[in-house]
C-alpha positions as protocol buffer text, in pm:
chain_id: "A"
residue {
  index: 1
  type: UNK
  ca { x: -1383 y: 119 z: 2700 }
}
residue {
  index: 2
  type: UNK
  ca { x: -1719 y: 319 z: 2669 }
}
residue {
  index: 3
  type: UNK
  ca { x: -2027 y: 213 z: 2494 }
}
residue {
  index: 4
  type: UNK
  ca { x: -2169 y: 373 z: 2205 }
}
residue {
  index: 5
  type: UNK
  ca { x: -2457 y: 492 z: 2421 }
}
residue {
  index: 6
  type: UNK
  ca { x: -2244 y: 674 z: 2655 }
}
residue {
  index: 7
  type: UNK
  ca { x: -2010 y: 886 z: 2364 }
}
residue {
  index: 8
  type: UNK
  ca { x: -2149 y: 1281 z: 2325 }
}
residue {
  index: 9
  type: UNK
  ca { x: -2238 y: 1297 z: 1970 }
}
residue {
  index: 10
  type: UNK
  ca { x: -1937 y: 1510 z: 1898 }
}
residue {
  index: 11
  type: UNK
  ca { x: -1746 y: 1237 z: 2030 }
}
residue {
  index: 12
  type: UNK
  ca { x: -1934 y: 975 z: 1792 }
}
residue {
  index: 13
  type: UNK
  ca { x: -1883 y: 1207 z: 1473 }
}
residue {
  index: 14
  type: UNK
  ca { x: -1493 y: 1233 z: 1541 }
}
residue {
  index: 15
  type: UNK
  ca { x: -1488 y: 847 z: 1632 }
}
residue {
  index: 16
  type: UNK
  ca { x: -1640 y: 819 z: 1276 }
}
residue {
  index: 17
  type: UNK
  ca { x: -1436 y: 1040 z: 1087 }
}
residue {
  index: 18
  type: UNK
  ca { x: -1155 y: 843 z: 1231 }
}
residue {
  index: 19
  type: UNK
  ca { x: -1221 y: 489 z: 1168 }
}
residue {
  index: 20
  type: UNK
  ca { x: -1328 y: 598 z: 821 }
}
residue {
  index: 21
  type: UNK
  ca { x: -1007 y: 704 z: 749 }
}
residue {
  index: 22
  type: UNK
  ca { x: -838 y: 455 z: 959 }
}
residue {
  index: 23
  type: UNK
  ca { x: -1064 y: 204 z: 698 }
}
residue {
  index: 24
  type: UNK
  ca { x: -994 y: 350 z: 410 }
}
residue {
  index: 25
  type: UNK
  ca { x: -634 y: 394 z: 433 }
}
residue {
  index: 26
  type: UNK
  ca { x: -554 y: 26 z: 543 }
}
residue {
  index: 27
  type: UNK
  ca { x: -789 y: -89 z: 301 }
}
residue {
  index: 28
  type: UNK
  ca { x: -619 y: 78 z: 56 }
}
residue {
  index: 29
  type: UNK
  ca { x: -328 y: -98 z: 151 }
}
residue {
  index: 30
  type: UNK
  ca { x: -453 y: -453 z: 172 }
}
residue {
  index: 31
  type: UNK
  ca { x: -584 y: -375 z: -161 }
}
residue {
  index: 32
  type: UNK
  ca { x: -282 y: -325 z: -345 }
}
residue {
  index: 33
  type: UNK
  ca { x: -185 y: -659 z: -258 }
}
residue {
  index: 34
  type: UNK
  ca { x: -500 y: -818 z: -252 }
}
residue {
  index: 35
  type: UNK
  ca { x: -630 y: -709 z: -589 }
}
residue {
  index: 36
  type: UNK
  ca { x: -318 y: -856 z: -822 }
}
residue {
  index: 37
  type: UNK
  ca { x: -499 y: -1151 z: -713 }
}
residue {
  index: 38
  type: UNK
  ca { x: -825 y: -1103 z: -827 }
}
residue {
  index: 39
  type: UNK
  ca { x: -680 y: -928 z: -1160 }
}
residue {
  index: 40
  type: UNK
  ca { x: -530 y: -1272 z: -1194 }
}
residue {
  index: 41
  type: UNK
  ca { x: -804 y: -1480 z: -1210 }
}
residue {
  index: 42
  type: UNK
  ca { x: -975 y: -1217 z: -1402 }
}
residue {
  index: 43
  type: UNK
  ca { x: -677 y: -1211 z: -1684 }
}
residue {
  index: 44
  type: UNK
  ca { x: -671 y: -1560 z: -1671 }
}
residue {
  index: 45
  type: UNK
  ca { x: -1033 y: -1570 z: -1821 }
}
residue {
  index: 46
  type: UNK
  ca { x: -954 y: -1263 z: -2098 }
}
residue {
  index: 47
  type: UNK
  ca { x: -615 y: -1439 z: -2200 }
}
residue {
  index: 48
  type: UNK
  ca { x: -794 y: -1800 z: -2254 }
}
residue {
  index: 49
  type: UNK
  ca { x: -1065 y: -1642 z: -2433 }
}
residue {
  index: 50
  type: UNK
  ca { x: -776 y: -1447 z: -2656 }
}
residue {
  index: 51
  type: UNK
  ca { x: -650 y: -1814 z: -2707 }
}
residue {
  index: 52
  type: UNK
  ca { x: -935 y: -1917 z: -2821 }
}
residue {
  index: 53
  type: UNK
  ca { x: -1029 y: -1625 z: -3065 }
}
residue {
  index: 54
  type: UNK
  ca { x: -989 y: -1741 z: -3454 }
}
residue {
  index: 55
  type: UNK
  ca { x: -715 y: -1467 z: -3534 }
}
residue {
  index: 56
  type: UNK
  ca { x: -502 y: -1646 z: -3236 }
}
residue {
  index: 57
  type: UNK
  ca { x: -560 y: -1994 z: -3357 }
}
residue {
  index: 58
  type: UNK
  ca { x: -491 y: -1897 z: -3753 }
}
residue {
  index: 59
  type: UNK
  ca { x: -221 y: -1669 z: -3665 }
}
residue {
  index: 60
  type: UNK
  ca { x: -155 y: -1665 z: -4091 }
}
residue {
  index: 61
  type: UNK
  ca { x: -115 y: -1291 z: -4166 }
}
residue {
  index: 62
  type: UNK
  ca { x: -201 y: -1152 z: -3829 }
}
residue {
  index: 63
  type: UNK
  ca { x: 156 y: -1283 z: -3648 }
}
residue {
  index: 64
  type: UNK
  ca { x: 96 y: -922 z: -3461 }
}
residue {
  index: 65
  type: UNK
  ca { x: -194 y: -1035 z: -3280 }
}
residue {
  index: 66
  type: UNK
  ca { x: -45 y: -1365 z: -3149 }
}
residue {
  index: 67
  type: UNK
  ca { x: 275 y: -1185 z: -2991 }
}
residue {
  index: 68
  type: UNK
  ca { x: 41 y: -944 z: -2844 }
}
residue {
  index: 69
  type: UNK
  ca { x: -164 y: -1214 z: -2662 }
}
residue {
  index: 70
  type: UNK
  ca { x: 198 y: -1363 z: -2578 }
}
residue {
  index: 71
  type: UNK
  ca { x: 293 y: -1028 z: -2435 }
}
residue {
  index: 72
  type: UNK
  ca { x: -18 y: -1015 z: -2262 }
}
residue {
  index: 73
  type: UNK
  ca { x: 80 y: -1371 z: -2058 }
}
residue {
  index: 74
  type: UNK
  ca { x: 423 y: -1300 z: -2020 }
}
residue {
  index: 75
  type: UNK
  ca { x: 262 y: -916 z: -1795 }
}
residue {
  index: 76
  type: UNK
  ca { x: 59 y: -1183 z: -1625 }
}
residue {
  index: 77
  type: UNK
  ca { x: 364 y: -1425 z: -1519 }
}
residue {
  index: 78
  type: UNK
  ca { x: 511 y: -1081 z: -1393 }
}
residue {
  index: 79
  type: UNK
  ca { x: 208 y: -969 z: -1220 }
}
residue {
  index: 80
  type: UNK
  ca { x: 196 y: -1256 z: -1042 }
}
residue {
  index: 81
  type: UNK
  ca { x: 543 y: -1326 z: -897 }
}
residue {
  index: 82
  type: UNK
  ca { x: 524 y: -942 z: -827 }
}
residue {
  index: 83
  type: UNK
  ca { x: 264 y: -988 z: -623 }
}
residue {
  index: 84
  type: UNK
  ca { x: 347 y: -1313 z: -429 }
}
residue {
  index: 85
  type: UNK
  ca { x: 659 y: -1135 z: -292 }
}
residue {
  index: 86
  type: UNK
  ca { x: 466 y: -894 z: -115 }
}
residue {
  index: 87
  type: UNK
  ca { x: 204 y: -1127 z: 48 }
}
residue {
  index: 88
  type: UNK
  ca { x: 430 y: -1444 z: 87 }
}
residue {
  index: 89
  type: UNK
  ca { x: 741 y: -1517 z: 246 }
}
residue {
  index: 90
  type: UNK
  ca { x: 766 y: -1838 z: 75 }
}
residue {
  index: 91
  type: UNK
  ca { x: 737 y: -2024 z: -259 }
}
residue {
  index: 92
  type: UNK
  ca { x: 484 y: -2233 z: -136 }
}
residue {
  index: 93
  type: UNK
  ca { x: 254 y: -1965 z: -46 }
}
residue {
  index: 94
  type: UNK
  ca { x: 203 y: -2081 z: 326 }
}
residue {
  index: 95
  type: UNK
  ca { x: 354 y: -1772 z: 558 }
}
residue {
  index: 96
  type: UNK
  ca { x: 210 y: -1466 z: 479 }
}
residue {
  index: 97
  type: UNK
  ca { x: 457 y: -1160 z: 508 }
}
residue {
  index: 98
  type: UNK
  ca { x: 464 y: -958 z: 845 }
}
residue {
  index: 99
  type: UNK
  ca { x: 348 y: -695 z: 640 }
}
residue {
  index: 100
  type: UNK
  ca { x: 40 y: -842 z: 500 }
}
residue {
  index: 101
  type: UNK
  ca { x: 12 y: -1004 z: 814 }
}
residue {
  index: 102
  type: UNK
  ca { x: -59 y: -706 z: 967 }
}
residue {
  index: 103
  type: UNK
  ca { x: -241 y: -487 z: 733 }
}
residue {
  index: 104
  type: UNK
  ca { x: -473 y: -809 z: 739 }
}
residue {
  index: 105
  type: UNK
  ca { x: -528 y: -804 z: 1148 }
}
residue {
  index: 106
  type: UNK
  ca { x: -500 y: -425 z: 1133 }
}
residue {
  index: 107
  type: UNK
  ca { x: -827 y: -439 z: 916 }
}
residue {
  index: 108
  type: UNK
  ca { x: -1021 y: -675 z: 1108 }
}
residue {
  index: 109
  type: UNK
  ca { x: -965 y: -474 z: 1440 }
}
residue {
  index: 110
  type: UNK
  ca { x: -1076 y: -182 z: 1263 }
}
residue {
  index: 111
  type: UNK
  ca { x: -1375 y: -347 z: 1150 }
}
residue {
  index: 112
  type: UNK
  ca { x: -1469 y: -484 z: 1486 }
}
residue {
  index: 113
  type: UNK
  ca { x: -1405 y: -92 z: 1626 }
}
residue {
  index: 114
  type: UNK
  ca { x: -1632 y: 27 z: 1360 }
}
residue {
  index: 115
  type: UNK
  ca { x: -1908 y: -207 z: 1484 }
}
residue {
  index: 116
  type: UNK
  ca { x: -1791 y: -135 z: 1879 }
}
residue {
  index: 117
  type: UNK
  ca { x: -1873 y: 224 z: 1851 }
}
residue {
  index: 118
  type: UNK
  ca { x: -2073 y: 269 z: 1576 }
}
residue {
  index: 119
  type: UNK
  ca { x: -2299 y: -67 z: 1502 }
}
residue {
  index: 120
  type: UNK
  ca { x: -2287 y: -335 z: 1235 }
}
residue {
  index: 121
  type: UNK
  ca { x: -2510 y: -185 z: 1048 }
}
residue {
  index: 122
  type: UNK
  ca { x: -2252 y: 211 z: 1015 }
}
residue {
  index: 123
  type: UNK
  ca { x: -1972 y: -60 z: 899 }
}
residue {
  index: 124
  type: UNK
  ca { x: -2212 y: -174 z: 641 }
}
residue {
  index: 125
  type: UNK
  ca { x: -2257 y: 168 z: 543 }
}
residue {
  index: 126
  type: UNK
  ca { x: -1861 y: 240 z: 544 }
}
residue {
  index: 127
  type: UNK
  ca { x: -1799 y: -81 z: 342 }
}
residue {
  index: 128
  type: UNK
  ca { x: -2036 y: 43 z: 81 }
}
residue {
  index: 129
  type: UNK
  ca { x: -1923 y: 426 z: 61 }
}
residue {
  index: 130
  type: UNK
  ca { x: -1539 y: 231 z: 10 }
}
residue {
  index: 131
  type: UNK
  ca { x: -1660 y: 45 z: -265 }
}
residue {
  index: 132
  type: UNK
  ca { x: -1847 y: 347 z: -403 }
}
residue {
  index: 133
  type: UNK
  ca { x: -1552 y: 576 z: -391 }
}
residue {
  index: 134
  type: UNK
  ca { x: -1276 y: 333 z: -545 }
}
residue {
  index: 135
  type: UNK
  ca { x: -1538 y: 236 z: -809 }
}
residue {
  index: 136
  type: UNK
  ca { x: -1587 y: 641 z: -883 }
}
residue {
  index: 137
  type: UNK
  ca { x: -1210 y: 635 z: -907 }
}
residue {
  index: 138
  type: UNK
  ca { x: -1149 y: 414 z: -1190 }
}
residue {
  index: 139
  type: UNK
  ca { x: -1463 y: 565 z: -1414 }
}
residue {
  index: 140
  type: UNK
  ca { x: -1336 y: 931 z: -1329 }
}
residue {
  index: 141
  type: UNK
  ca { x: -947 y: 799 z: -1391 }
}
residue {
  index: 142
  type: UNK
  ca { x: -842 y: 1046 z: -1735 }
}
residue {
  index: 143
  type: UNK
  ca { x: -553 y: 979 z: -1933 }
}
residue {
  index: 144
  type: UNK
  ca { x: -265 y: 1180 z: -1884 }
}
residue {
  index: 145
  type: UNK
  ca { x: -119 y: 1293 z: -2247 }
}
């Protein structure tokens, strides 16, 4: 396998342009997965704090309210077995689907290519432009009417 020192810089540009997209595009994919979870634990903290909110406790009047937060945990109980399907194989949550499985280990070679032929410090970079470009998805996201 050649070194980074012995790749033309043609050769290094393509090689980048490559495992960018070879990043981005399994990331992408582990993502979808990956990020129910972290929504979870995220709604978890927005639908106690709805519980605790004084039109949810003195539902009197505002009935409305309270079957929206109840609608909002019942999305969440969804969400969630949604999600476990696609990384799990099992109830328990200890075998991982062969998907996942290999979107995961797909990743981490990718990674460790990333620092092979371009250095730790160009996946740094990559991670970083990922993060910048999903992030500069969601604030640029416009509602279709």
């Amino acid at each position: 396998m050649p070194k980074r020192s012995q790749l033309t810089q043609k050769e290094k540009n393509l090689i980048r342009r490559y495992l960018i997209w070879c990043y981005k595009t399994t990331k992408e994919e582990l993502d979808k997965i990956d990020r129910y979870f972290t929504q979870l634990k995220a709604d978890e903290f927005v639908l106690r704090q709805l519980k605790r909110s004084k039109e949810y406790r003195l539902a009197q009047g505002n009935q409305a309210f309270k079957d929206m937060v109840e609608q909002f945990s019942v999305y969440m109980k969804t969400k969630e077995e949604n999600v476990l399907k696609k990384k799990f194989m099992d109830s328990r949550r200890q075998t991982l689907s062969p998907e996942y499985q290999y979107l995961n280990n797909r990743f981490t070679a990718i990674e460790g290519a990333i620092r092979h032929f371009l250095g730790a410090w160009e996946l740094k970079k990559i991670c970083l432009l990922y993060e910048q470009e999903m992030t500069m998805r969601i604030l640029q996201a416009r509602e279709h009417a």
